[in-house]
mmCIF file of C-alpha atoms in Angstrom:
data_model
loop_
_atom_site.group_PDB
_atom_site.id
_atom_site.type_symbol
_atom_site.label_atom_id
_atom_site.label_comp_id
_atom_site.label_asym_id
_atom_site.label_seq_id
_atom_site.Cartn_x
_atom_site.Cartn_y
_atom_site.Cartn_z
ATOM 1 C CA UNK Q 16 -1.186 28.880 -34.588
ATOM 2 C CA UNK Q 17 1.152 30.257 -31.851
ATOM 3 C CA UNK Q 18 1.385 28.613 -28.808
ATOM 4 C CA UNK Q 19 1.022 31.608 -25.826
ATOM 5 C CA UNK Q 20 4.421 31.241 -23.701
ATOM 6 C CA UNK Q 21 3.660 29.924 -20.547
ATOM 7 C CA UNK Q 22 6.027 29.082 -17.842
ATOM 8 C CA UNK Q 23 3.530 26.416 -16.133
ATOM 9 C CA UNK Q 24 2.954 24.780 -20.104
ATOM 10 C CA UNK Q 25 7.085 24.616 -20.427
ATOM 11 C CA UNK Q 26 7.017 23.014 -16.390
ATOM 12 C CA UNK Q 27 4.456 20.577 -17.516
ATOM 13 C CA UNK Q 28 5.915 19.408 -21.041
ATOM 14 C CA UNK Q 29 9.446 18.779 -19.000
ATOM 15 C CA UNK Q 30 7.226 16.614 -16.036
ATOM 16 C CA UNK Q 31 5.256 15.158 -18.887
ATOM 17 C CA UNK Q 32 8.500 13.976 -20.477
ATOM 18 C CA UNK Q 33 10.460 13.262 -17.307
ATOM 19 C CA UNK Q 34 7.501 10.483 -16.368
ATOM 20 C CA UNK Q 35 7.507 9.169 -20.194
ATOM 21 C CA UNK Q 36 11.296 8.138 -19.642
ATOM 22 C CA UNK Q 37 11.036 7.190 -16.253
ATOM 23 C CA UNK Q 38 7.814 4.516 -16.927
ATOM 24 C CA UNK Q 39 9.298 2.929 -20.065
ATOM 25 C CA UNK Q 40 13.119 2.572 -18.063
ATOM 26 C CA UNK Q 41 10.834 0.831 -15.404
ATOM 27 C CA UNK Q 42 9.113 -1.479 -17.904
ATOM 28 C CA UNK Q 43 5.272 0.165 -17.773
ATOM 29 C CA UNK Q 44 5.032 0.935 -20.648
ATOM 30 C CA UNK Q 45 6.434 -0.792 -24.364
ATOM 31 C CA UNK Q 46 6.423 0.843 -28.217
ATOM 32 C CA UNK Q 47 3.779 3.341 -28.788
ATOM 33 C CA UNK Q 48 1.131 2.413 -25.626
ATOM 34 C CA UNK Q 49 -0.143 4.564 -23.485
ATOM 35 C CA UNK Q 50 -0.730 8.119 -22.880
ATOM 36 C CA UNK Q 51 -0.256 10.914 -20.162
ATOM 37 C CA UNK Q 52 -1.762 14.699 -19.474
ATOM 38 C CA UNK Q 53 -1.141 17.304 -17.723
ATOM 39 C CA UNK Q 54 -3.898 19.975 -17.115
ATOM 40 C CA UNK Q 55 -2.533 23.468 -17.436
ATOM 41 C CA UNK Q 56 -4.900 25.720 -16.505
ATOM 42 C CA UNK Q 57 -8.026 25.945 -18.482
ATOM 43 C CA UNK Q 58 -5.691 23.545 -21.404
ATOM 44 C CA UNK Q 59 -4.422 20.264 -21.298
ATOM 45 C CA UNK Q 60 -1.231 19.308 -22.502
ATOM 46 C CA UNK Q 61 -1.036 15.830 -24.186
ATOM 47 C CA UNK Q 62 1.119 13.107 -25.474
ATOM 48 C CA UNK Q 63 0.533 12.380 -29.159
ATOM 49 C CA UNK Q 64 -0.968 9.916 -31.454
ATOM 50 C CA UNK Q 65 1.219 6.479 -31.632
ATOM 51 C CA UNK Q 66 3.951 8.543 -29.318
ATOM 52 C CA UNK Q 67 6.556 6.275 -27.414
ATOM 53 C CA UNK Q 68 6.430 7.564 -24.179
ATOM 54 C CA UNK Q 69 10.042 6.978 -23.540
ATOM 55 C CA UNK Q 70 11.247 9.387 -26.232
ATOM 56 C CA UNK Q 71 8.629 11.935 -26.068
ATOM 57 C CA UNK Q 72 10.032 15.232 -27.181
ATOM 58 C CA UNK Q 73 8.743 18.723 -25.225
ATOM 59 C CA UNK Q 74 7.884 20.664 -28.385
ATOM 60 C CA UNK Q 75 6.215 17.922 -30.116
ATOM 61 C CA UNK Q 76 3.190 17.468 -26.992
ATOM 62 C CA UNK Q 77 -0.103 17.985 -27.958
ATOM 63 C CA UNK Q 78 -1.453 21.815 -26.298
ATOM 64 C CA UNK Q 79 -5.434 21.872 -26.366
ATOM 65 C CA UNK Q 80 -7.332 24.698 -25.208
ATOM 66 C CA UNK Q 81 -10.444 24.949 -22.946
ATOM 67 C CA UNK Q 82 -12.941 23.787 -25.774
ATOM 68 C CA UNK Q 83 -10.588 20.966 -27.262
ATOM 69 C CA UNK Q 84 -9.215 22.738 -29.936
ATOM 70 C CA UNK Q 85 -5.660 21.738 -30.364
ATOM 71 C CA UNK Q 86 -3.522 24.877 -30.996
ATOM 72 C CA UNK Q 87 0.395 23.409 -30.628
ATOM 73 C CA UNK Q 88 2.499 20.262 -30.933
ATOM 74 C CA UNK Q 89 1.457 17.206 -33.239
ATOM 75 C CA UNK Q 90 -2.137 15.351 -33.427
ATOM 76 C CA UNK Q 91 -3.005 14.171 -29.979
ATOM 77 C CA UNK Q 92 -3.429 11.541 -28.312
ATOM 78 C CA UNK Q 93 -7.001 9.524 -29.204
ATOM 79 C CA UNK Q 94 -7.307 9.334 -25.756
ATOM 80 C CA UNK Q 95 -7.728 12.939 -25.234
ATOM 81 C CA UNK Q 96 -11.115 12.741 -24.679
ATOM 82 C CA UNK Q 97 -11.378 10.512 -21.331
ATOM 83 C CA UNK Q 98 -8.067 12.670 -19.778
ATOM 84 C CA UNK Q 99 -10.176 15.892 -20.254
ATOM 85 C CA UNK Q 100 -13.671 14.055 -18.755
ATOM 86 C CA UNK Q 101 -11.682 12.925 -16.385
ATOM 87 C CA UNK Q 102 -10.374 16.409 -15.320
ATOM 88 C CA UNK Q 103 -13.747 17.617 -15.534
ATOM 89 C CA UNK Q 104 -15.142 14.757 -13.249
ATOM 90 C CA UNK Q 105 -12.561 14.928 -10.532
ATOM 91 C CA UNK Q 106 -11.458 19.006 -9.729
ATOM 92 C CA UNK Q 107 -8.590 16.888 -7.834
ATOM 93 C CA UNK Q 108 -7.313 15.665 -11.111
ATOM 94 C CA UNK Q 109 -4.319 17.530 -12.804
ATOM 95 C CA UNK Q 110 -2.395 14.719 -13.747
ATOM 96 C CA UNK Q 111 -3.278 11.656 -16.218
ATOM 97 C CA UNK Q 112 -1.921 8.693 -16.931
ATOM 98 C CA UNK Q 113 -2.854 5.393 -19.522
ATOM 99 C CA UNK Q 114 -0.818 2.558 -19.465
ATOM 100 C CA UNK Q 115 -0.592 -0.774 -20.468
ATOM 101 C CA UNK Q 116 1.114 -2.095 -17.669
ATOM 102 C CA UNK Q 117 1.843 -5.949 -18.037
ATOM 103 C CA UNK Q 118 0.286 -7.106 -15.076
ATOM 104 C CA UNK Q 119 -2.794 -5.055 -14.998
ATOM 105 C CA UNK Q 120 -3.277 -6.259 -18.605
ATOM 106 C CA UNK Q 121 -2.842 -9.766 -17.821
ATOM 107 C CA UNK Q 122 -5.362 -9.910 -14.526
ATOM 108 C CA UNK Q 123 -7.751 -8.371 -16.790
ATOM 109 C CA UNK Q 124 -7.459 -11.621 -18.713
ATOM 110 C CA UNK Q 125 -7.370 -14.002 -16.069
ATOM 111 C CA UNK Q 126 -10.375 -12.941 -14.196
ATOM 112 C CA UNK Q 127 -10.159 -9.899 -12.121
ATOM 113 C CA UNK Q 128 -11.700 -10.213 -8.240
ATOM 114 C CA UNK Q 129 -14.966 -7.890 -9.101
ATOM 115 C CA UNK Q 130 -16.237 -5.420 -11.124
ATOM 116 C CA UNK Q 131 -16.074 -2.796 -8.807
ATOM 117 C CA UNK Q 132 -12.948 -3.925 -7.483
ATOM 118 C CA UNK Q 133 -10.149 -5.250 -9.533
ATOM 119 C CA UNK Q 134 -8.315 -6.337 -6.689
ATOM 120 C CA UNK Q 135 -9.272 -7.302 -3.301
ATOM 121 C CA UNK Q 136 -7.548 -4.795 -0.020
ATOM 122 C CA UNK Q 137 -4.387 -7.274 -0.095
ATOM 123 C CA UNK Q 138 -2.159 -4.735 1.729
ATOM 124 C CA UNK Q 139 -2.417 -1.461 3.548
ATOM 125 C CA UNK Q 140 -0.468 0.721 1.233
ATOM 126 C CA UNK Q 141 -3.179 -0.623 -1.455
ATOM 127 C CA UNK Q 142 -5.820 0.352 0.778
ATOM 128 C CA UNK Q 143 -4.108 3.442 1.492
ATOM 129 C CA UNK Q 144 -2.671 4.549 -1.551
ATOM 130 C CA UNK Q 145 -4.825 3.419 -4.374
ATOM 131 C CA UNK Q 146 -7.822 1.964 -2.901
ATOM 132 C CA UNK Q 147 -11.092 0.897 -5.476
ATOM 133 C CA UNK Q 148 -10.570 0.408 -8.361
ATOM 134 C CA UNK Q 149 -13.522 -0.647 -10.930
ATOM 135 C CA UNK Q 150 -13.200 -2.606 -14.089
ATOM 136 C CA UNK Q 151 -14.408 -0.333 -17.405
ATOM 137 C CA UNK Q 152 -15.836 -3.206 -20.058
ATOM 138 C CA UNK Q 153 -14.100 -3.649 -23.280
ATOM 139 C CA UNK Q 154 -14.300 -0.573 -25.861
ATOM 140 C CA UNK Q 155 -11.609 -0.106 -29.097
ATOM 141 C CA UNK Q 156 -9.290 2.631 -27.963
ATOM 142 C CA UNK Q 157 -10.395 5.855 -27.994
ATOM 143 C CA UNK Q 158 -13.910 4.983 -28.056
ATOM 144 C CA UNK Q 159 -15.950 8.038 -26.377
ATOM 145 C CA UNK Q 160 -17.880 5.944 -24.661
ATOM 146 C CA UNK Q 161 -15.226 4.896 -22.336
ATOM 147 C CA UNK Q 162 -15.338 8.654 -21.519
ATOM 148 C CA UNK Q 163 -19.089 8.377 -19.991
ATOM 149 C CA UNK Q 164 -18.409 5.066 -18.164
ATOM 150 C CA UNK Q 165 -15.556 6.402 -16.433
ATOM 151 C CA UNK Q 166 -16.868 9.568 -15.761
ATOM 152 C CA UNK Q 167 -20.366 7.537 -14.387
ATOM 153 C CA UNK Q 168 -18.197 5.192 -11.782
ATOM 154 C CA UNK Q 169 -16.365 8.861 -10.535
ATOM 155 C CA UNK Q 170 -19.533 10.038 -9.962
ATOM 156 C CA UNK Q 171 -20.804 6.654 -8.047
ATOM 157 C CA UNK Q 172 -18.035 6.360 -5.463
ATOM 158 C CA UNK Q 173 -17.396 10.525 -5.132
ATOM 159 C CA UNK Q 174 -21.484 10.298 -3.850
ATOM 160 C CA UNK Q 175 -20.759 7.373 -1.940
ATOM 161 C CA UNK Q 176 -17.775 9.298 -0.211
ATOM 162 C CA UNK Q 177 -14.962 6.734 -1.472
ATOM 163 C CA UNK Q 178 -13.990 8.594 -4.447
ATOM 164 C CA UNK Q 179 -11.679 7.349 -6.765
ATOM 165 C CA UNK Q 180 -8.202 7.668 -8.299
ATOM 166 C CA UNK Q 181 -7.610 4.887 -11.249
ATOM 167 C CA UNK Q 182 -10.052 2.463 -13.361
ATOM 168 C CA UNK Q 183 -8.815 -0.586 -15.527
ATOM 169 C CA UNK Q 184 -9.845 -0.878 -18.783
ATOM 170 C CA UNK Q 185 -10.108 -4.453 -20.062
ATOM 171 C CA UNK Q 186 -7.700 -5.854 -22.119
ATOM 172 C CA UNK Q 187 -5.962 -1.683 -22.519
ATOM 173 C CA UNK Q 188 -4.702 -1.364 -18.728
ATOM 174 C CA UNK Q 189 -5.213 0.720 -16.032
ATOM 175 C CA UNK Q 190 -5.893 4.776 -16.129
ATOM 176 C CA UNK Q 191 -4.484 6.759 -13.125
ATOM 177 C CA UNK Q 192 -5.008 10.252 -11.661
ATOM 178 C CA UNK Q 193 -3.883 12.923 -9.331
ATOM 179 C CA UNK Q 194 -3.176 16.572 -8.737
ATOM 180 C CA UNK Q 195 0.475 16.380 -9.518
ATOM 181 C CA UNK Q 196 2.734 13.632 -11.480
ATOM 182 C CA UNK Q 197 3.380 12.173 -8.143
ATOM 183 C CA UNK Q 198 0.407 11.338 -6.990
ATOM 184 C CA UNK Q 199 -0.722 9.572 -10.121
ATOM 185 C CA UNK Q 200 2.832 7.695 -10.509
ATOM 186 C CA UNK Q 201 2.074 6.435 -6.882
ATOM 187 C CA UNK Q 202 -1.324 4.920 -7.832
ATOM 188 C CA UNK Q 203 -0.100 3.305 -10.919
ATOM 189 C CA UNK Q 204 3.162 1.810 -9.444
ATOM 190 C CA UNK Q 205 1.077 0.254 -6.087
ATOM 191 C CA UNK Q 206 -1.626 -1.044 -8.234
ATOM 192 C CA UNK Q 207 0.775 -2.769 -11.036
ATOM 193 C CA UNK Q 208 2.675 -4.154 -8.024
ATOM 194 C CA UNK Q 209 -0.207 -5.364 -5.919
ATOM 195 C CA UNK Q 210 -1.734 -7.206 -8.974
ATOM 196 C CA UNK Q 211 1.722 -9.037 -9.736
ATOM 197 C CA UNK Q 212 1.475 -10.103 -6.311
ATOM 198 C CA UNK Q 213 -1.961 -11.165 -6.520
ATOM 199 C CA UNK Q 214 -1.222 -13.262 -9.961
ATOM 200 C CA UNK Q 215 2.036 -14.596 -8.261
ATOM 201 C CA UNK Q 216 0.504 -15.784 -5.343
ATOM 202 C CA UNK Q 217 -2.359 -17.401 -7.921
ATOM 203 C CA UNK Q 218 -4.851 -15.528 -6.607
ATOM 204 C CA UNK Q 219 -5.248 -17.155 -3.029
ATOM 205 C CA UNK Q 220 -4.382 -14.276 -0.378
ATOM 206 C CA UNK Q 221 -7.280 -13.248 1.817
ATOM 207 C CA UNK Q 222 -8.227 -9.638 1.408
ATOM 208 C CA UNK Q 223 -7.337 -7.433 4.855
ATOM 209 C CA UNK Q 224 -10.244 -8.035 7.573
ATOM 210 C CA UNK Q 225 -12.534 -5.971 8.620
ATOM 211 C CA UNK Q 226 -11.125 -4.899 11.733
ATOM 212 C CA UNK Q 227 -8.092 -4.342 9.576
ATOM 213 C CA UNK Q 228 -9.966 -2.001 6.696
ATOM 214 C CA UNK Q 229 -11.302 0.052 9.712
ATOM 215 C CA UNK Q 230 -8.294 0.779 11.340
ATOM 216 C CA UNK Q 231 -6.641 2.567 8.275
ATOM 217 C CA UNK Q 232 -10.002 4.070 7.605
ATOM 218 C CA UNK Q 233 -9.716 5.767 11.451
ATOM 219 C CA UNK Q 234 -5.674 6.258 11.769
ATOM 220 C CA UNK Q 235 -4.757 7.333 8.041
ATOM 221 C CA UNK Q 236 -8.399 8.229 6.461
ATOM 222 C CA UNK Q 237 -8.467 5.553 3.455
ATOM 223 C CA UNK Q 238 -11.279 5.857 1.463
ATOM 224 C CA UNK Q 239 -12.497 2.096 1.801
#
């Protein structure tokens, strides 16, 4: 099958490989974990199968069309499945990212604050940047049923008006979102960060106050 040429699928393969490189020179991401999309369109463009992320190679991503059927690039990623909910869930959503970031991993292990919130509001740019953030129970990867659990907890906080841009999946690490590979690299980096500060400080930091949480909810419009 021929892949149609597409200036906006060549833009996304380079941004899809230029964050592969960048999150495994940082650390995020080790070996073959993890995953990231890029919508394109009606299609999604996809890292594949058992891919290291920090030697993805353009020609080799994964191009699926509007019903799933992959038409270019080698076997995607399992995860396919959840990216495209995902996209479906959230119209916002253009840009996905899985990792298995070390310290999202870990608090997963340790005990995370809630259910519906990983982490408590430790800092503003949390708040601010990635705000809540709900723990998905423990499925083998790919399982489709992660798909409708993630897809239910969108719904829940986009009808409470607090809508959502990550989840952590226990014991696999976190999955991120945005409209553009910025916005989702933001959210990942600020919540790996804030948990490594919450398991360094072992776990004892009061959340932000009240007063506190209101105040970025009036000046800068966090959904909190």
């Amino acid at each position: 099958m021929t892949e149609p040429l597409s200036t906006e699928v060549a833009a996304a393969r380079s941004e899809i490989v230029r964050v592969g490189t960048s999150l495994f020179a940082r650390g995020y991401v080790h070996a073959s974990a993890g995953n990231i999309s890029a919508r394109v369109g009606d299609s999604h463009l996809i890292t594949p199968t058992d891919a290291a992320l920090g030697f993805l190679e353009p020609e080799r991503l994964a191009l699926v069309d509007a019903a799933g059927e992959q038409i270019a690039g080698d076997r995607a990623s399992k995860t396919l499945t959840l990216h495209r909910r995902i996209c479906a869930a959230d119209p916002t959503a253009r840009f996905v990212i899985h990792t298995h970031s070390t310290h999202l991993v870990a608090l997963t292990l340790a005990g995370v604050w809630s259910q519906d919130d990983v982490l408590p509001p430790l800092t503003p740019y949390y708040v601010m940047k990635v705000g809540h953030v709900p723990l998905i129970p423990y499925h083998r990867p790919g399982d489709p049923r992660v798909a409708d659990l993630v897809t239910g907890r969108i719904a829940d906080r986009a009808a409470g008006r607090t809508p959502i841009r990550a989840v952590l999946l226990d014991r696999l690490g976190p999955v991120v979102w945005g409209p553009d590979a910025a916005s989702a690299l933001a959210v990942l980096e600020e919540l790996e960060e804030t948990a490594r500060l919450w398991l360094l400080t072992d776990r004892r930091p009061e959340p932000l106050t009240s007063p506190a949480l209101d105040e970025l909810r009036s000046v800068f419009g966090a959904s909190w």
